[in-house]
PDB file of C-alpha atoms in Angstrom:
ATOM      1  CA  UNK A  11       1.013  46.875 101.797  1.00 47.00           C
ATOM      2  CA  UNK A  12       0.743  50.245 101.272  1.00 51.00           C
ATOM      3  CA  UNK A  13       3.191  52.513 103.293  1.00 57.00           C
ATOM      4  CA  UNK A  14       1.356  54.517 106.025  1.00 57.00           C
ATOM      5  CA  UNK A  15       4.167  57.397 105.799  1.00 56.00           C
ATOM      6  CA  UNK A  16       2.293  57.712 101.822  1.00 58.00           C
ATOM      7  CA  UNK A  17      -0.719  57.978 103.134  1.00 66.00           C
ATOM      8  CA  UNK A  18      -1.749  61.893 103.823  1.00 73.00           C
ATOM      9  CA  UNK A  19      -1.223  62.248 100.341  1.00 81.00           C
ATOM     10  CA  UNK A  20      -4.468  60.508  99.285  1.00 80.00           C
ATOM     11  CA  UNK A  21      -6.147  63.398 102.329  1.00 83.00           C
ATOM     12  CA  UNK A  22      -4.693  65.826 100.229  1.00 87.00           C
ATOM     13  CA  UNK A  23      -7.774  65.978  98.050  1.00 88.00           C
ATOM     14  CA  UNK A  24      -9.833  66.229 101.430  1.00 88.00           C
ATOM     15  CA  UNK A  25      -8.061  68.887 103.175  1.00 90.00           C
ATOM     16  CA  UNK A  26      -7.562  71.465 100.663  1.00 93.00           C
ATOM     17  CA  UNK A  27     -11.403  70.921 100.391  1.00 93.00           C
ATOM     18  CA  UNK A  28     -11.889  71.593 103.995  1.00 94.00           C
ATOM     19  CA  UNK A  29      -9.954  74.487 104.183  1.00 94.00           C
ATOM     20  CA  UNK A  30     -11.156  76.292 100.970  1.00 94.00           C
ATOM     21  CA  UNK A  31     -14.677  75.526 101.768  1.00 93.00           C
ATOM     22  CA  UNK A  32     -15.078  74.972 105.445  1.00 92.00           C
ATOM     23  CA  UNK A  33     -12.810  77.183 106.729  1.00 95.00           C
ATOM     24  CA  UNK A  34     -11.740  79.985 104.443  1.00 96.00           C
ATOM     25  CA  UNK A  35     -15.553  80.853 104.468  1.00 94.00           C
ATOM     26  CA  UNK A  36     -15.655  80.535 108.212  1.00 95.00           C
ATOM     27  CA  UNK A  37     -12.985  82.813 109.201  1.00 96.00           C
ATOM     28  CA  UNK A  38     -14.075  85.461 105.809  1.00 96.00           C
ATOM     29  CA  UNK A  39     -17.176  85.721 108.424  1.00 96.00           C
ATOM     30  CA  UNK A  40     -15.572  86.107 111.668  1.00 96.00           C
ATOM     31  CA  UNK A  41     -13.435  88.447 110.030  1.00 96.00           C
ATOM     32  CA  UNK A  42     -16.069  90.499 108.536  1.00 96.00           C
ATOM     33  CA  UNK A  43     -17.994  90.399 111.760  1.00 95.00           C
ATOM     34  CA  UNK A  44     -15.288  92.728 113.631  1.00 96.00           C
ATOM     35  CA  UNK A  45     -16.003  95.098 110.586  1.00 94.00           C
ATOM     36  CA  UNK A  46     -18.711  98.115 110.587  1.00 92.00           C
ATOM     37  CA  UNK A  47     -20.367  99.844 107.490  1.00 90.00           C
ATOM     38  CA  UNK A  48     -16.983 101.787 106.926  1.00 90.00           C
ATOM     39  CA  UNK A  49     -14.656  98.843 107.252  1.00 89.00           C
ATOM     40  CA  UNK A  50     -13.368  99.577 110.019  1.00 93.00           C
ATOM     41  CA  UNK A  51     -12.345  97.260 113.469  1.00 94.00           C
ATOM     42  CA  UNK A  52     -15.792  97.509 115.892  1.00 94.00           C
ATOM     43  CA  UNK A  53     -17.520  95.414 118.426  1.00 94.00           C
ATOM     44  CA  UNK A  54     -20.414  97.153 118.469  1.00 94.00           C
ATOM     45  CA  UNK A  55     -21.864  94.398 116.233  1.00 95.00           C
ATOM     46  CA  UNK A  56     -21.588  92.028 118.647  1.00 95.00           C
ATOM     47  CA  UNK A  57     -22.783  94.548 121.283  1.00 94.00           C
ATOM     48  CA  UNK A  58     -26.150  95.236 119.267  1.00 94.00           C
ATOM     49  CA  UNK A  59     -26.512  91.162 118.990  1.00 94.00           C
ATOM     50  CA  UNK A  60     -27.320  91.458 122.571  1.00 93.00           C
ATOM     51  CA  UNK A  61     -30.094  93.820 122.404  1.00 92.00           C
ATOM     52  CA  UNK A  62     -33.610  93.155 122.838  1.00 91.00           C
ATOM     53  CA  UNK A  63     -34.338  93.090 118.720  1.00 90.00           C
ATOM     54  CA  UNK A  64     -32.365  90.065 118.061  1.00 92.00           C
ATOM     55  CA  UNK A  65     -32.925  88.608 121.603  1.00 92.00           C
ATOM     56  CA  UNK A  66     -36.325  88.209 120.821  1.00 92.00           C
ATOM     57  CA  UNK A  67     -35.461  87.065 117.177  1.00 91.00           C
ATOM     58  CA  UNK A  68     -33.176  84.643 117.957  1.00 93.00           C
ATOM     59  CA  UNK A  69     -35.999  82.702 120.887  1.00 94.00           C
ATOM     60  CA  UNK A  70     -37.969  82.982 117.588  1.00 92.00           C
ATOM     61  CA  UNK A  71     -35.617  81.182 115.580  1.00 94.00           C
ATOM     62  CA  UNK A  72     -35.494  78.385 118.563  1.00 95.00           C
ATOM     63  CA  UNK A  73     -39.231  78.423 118.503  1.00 95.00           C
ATOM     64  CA  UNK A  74     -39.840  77.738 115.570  1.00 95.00           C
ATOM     65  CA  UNK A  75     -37.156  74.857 114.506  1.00 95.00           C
ATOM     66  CA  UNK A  76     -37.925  73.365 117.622  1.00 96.00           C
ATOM     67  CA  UNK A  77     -41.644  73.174 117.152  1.00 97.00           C
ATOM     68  CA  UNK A  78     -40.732  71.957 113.494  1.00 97.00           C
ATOM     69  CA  UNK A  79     -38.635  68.877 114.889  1.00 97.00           C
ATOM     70  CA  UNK A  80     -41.239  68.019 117.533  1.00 97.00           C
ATOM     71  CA  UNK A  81     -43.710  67.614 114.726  1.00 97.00           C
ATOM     72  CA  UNK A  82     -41.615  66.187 112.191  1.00 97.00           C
ATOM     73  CA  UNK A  83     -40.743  63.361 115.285  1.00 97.00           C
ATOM     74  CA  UNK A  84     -44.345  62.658 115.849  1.00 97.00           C
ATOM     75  CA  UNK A  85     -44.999  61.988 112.480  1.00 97.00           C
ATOM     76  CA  UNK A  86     -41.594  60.692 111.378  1.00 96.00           C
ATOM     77  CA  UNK A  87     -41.446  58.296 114.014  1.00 96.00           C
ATOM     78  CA  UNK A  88     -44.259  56.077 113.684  1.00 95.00           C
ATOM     79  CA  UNK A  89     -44.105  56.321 110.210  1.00 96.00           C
ATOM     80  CA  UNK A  90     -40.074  54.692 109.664  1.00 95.00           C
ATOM     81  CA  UNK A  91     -41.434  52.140 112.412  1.00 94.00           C
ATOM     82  CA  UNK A  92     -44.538  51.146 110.073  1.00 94.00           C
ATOM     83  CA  UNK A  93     -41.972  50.750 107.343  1.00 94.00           C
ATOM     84  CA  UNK A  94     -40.035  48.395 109.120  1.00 92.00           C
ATOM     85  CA  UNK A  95     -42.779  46.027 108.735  1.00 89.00           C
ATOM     86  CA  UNK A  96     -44.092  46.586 105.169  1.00 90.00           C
ATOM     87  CA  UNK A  97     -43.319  44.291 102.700  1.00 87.00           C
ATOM     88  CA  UNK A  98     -41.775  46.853 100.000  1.00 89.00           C
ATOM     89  CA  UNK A  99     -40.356  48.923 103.024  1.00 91.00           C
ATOM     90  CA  UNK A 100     -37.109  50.255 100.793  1.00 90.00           C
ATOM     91  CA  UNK A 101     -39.907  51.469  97.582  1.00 92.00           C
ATOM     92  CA  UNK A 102     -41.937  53.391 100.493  1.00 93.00           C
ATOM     93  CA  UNK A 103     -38.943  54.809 101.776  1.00 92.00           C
ATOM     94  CA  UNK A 104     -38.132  55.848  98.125  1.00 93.00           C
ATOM     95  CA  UNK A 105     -41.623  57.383  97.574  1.00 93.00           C
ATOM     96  CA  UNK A 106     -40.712  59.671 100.605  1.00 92.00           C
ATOM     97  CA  UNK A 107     -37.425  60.445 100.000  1.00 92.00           C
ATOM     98  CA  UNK A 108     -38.463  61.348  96.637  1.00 93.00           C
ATOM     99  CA  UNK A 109     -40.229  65.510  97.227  1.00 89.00           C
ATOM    100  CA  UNK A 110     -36.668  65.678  98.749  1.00 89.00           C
ATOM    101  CA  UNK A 111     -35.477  65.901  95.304  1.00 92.00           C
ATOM    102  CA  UNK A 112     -37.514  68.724  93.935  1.00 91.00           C
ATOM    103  CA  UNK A 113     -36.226  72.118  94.398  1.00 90.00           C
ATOM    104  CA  UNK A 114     -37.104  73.927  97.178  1.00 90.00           C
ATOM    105  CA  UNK A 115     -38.641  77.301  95.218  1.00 90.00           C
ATOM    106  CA  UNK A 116     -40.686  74.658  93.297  1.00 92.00           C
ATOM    107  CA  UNK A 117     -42.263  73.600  96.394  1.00 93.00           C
ATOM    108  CA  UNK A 118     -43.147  76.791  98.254  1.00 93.00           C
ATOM    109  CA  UNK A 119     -44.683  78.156  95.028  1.00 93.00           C
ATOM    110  CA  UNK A 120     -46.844  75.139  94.882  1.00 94.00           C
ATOM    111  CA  UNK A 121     -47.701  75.429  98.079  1.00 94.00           C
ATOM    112  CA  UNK A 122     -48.910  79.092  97.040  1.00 94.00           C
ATOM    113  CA  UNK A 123     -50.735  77.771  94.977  1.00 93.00           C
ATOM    114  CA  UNK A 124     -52.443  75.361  97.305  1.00 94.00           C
ATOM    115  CA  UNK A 125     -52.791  77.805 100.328  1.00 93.00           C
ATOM    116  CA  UNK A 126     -54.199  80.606  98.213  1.00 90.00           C
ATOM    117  CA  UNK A 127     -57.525  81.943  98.597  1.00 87.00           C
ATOM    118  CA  UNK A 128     -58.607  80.394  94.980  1.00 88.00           C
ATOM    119  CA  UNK A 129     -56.410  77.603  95.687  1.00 90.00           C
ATOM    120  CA  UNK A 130     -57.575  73.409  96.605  1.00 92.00           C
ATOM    121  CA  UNK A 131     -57.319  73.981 100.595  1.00 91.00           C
ATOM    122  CA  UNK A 132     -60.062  77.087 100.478  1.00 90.00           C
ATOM    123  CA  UNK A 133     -61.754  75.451  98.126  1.00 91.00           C
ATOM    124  CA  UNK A 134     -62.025  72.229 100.038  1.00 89.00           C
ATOM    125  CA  UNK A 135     -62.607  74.172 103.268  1.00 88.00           C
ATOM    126  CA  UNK A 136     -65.733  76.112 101.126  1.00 87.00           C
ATOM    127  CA  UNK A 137     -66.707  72.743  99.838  1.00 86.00           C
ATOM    128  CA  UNK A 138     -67.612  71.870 104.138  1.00 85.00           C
ATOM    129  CA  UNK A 139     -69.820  75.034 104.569  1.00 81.00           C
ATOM    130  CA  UNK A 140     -67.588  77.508 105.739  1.00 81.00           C
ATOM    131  CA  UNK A 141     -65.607  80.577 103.700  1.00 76.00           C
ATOM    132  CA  UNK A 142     -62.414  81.083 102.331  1.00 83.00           C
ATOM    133  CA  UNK A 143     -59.334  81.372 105.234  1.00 87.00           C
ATOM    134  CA  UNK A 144     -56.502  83.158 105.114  1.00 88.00           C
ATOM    135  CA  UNK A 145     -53.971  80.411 104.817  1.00 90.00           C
ATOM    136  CA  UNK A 146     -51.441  81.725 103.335  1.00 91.00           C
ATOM    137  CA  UNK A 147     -48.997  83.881 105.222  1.00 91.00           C
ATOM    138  CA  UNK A 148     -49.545  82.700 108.723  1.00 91.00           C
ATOM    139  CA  UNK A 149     -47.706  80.679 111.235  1.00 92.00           C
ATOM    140  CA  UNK A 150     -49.357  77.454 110.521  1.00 93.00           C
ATOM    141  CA  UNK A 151     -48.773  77.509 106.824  1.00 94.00           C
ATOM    142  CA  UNK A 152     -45.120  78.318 107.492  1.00 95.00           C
ATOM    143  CA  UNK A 153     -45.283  75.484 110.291  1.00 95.00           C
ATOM    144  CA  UNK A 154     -46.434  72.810 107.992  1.00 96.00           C
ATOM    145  CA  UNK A 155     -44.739  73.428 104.843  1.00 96.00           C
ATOM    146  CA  UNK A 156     -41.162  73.361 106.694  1.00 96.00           C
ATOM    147  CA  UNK A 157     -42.315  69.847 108.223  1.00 96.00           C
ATOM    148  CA  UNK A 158     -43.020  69.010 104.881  1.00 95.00           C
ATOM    149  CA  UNK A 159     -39.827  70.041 103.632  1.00 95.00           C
ATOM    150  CA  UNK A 160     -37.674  68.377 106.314  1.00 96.00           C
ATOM    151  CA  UNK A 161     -39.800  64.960 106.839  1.00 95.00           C
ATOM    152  CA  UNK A 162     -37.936  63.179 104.708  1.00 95.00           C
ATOM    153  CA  UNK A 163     -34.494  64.321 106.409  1.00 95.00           C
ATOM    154  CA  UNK A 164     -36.195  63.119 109.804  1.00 96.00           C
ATOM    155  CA  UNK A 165     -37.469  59.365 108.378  1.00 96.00           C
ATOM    156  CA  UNK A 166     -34.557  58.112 107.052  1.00 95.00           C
ATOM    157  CA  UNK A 167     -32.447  57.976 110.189  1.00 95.00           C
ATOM    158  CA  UNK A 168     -35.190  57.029 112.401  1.00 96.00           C
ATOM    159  CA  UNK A 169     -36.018  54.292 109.884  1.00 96.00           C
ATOM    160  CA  UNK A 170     -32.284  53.092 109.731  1.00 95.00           C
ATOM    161  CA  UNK A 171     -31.928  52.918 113.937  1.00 94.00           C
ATOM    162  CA  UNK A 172     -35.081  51.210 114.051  1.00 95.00           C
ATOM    163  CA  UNK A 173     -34.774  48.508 110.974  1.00 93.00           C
ATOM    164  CA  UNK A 174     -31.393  47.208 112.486  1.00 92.00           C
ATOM    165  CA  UNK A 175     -33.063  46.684 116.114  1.00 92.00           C
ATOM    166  CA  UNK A 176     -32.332  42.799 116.293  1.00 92.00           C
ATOM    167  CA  UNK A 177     -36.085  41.289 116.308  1.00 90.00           C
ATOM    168  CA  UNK A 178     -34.977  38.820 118.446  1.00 93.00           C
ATOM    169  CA  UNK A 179     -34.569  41.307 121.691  1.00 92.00           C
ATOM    170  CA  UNK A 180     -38.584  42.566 120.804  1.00 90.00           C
ATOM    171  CA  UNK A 181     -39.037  38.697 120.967  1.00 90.00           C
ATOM    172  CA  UNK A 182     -37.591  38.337 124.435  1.00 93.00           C
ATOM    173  CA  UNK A 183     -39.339  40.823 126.307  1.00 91.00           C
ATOM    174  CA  UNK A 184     -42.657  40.308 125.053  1.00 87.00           C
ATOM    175  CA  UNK A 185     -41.529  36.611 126.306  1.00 89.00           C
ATOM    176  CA  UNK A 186     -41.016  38.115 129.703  1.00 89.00           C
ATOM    177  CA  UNK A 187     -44.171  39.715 129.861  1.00 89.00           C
ATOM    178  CA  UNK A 188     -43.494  42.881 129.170  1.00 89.00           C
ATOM    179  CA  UNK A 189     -46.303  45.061 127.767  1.00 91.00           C
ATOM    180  CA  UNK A 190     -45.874  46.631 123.796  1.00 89.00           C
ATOM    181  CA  UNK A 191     -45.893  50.161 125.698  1.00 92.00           C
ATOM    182  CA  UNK A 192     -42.819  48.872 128.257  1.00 93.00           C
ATOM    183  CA  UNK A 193     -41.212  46.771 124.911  1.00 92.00           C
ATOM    184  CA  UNK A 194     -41.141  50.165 123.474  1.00 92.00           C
ATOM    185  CA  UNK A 195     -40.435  52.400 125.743  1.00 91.00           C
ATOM    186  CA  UNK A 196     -37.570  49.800 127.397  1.00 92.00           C
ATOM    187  CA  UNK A 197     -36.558  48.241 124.142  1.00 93.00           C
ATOM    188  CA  UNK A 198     -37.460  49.745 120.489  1.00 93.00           C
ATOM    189  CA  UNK A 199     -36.489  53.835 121.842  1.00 93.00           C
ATOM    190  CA  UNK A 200     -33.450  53.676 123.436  1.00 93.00           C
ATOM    191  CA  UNK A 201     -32.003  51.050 120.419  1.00 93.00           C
ATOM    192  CA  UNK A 202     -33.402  54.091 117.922  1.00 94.00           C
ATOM    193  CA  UNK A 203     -32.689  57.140 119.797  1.00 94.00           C
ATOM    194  CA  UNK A 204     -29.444  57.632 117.616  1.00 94.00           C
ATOM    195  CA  UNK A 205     -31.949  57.649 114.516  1.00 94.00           C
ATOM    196  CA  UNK A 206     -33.526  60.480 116.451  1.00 95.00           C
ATOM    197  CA  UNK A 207     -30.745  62.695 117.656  1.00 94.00           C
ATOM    198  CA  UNK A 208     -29.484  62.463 113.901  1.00 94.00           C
ATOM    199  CA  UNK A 209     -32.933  63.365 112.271  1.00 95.00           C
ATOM    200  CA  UNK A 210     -33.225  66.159 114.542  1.00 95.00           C
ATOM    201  CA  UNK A 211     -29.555  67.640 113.807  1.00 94.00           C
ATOM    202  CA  UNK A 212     -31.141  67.205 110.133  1.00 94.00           C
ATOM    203  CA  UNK A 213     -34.218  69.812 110.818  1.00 96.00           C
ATOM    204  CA  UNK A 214     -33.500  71.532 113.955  1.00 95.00           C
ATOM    205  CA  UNK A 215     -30.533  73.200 112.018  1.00 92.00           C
ATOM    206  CA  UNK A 216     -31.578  73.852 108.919  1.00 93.00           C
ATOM    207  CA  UNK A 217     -35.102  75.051 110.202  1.00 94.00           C
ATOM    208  CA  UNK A 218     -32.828  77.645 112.328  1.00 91.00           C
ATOM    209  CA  UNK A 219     -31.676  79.315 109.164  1.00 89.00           C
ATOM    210  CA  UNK A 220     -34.945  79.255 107.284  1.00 89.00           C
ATOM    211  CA  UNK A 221     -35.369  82.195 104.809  1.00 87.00           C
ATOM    212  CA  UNK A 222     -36.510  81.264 100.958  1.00 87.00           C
ATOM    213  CA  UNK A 223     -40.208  79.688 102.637  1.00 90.00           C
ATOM    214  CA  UNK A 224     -40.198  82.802 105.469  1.00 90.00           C
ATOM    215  CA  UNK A 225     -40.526  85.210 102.699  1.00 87.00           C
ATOM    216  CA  UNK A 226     -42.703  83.011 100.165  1.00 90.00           C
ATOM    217  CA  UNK A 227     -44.639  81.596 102.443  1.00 93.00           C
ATOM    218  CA  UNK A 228     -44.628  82.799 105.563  1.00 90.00           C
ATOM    219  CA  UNK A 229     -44.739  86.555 104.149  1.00 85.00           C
ATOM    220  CA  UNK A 230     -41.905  88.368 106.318  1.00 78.00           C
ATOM    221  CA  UNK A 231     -44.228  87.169 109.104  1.00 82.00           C
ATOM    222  CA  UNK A 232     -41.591  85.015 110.564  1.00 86.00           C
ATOM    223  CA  UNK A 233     -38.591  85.986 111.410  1.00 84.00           C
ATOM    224  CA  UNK A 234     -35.390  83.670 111.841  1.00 88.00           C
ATOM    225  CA  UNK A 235     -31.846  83.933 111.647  1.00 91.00           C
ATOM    226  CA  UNK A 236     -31.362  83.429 108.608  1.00 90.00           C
ATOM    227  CA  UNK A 237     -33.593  85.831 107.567  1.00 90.00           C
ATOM    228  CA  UNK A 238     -32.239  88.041 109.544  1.00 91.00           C
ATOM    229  CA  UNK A 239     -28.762  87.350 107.772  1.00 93.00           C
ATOM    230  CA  UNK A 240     -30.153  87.696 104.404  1.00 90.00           C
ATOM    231  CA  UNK A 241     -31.660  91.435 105.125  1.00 90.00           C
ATOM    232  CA  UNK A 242     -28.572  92.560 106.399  1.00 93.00           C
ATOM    233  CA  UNK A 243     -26.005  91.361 103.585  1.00 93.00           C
ATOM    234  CA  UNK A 244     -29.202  91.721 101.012  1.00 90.00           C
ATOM    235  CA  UNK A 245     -31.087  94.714 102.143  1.00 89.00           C
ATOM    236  CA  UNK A 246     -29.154  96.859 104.654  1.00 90.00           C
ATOM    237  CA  UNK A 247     -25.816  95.936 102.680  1.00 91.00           C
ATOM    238  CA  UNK A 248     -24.530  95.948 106.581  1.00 94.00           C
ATOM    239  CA  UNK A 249     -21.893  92.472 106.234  1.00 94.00           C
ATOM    240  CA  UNK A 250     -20.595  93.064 109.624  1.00 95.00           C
ATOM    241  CA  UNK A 251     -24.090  93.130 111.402  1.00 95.00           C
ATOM    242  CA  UNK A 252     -24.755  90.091 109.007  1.00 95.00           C
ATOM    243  CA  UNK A 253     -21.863  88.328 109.853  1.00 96.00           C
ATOM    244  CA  UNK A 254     -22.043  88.257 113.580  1.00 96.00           C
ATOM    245  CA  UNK A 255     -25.413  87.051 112.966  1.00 95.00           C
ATOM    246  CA  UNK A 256     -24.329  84.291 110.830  1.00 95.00           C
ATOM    247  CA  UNK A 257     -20.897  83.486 113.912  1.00 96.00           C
ATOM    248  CA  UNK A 258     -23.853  83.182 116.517  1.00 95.00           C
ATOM    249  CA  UNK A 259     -25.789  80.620 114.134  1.00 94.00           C
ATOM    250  CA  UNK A 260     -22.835  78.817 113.564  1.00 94.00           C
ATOM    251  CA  UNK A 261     -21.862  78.715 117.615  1.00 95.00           C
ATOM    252  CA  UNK A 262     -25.909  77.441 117.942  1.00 94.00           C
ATOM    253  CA  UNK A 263     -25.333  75.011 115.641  1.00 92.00           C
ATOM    254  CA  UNK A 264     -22.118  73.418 117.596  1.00 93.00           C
ATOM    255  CA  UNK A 265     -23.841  73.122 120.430  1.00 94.00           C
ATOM    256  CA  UNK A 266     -26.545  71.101 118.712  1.00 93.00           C
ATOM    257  CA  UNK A 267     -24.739  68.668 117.109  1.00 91.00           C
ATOM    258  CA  UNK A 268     -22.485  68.187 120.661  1.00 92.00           C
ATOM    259  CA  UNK A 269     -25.615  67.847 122.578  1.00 90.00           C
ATOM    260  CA  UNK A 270     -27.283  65.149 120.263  1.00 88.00           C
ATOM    261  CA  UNK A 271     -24.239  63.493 118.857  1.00 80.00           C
ATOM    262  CA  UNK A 272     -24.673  59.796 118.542  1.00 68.00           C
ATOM    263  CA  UNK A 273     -23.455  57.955 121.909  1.00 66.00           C
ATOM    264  CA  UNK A 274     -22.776  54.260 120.767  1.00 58.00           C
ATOM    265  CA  UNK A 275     -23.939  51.241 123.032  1.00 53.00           C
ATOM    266  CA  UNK A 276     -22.926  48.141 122.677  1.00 46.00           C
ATOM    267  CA  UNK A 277     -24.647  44.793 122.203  1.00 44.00           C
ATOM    268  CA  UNK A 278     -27.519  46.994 120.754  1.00 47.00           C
ATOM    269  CA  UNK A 279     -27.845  46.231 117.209  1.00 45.00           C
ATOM    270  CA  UNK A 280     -28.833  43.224 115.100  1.00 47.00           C
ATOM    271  CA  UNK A 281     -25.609  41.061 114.513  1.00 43.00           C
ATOM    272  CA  UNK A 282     -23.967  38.077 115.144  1.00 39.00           C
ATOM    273  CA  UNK A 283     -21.895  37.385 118.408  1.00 38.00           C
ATOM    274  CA  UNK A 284     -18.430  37.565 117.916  1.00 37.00           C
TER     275      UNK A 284
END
């Protein structure tokens, strides 16, 4: 047997990752959030994060990525749960996984392409009697191609909670009478809501920091925190202001992941009795 005294050695590896990484990069932030445009030790950064501006910005931000994840649940959601009873459920799960893999600039300058006033969607809206739209650069193309973007991230989970739900407990209360809405709603959701809480730490997140498909597609239009971030390390050249920004998002991000973290049930899951 191996000897557990030797064992932090193998974590060696691990933690010198983790703190080159994870947390030299986290505290470079915090540090450089204390930090105006001359270098020197202010709070004022985290003063002006309080203001109206990035008050309003940062409800945005929540707007947005929350109206992202509700979508991307809707359609994630019945979709993983039609998978479960394909035939060739893993190669439909593989077709959808599969956009995941394409870069992310490739995307949004497809989507240019397809939202653009010479582009398939006008022409297909032209096609039913009425003129060309102004697609591109609005709300609802930023909207869709971010649920796009994250379905994938919100399937898989869902589809993993809900393909280990032991059939037999469906079985049982459809036995008892119960009704496919009450089967579902007593039965199929609260076995999957783990799937859920982890595809929505997937989008909600990410879909807080959103910048590349703000600017490309969106057109400056939206603003999130991460844009926000990028203008004031890329544009402004003001780290500090940039850096509180980016502590804040962090902090949001926490709280996320504590308030959907995975709460494990017992007797829940497909497998044999001990």
């Amino acid at each position: 047997m191996t000897n557990r005294s030797s064992r932090p050695w193998y974590l060696a590896p691990y933690y010198i990752w983790i703190a080159l990484f994870v947390i030299a990069p986290i505290a470079l932030v915090v540090y450089f959030s204390f930090l105006d445009l001359s270098g020197d030790f202010t709070l004022e950064n985290y003063a002006n994060f309080f203001s109206s501006t990035y008050f309003r910005m940062t409800l945005s931000s929540f707007w947005y990525a929350f109206l992202i994840t509700l979508i991307s649940v809707l359609i994630a959601y019945p979709t993983a749960y039609w998978l479960t009873k394909t035939k060739h459920k893993q190669l439909w799960l593989l077709l959808i996984i599969i956009p995941s893999w394409i870069n992310l600039l490739l995307k949004a300058y497809a989507f240019i392409g397809i939202f653009g006033l010479y582009g398939p969607a006008n022409q297909l809206i032209q096609f039913f009697g009425a003129g060309p739209l102004q697609i591109l650069f609005t709300d609802f193309s930023f909207v869709f191609v971010a649920v796009y973007i994250f379905i994938p991230f919100m399937v898989l989970p869902i589809f993993n909670s809900l393909d280990k739900i032991n059939p037999a407990l469906i079985d049982a209360s459809r036995d008892l009478g119960a009704s496919q809405w009450t089967t579902f709603r007593r039965v199929i959701f609260p076995l999957a809501i783990n799937g859920v809480k982890s595809g929505v730490q997937a989008v909600f997140i990410p879909a807080l920091s959103l910048f590349v498909i703000t600017r490309l597609i969106a057109g400056n239009k939206v603003i999130t925190l991460g844009t926000a971030i990028e203008q004031q390390f890329l544009v402004t050249q003001n780290w500090g202001m940039g850096s509180t920004i980016a502590v804040f998002l962090i902090l949001f991000m926490i709280i996320i992941m504590l308030l959907t973290g995975p709460k494990e049930k017992g007797g829940a899951l497909n497998g044999k009795a001990k």
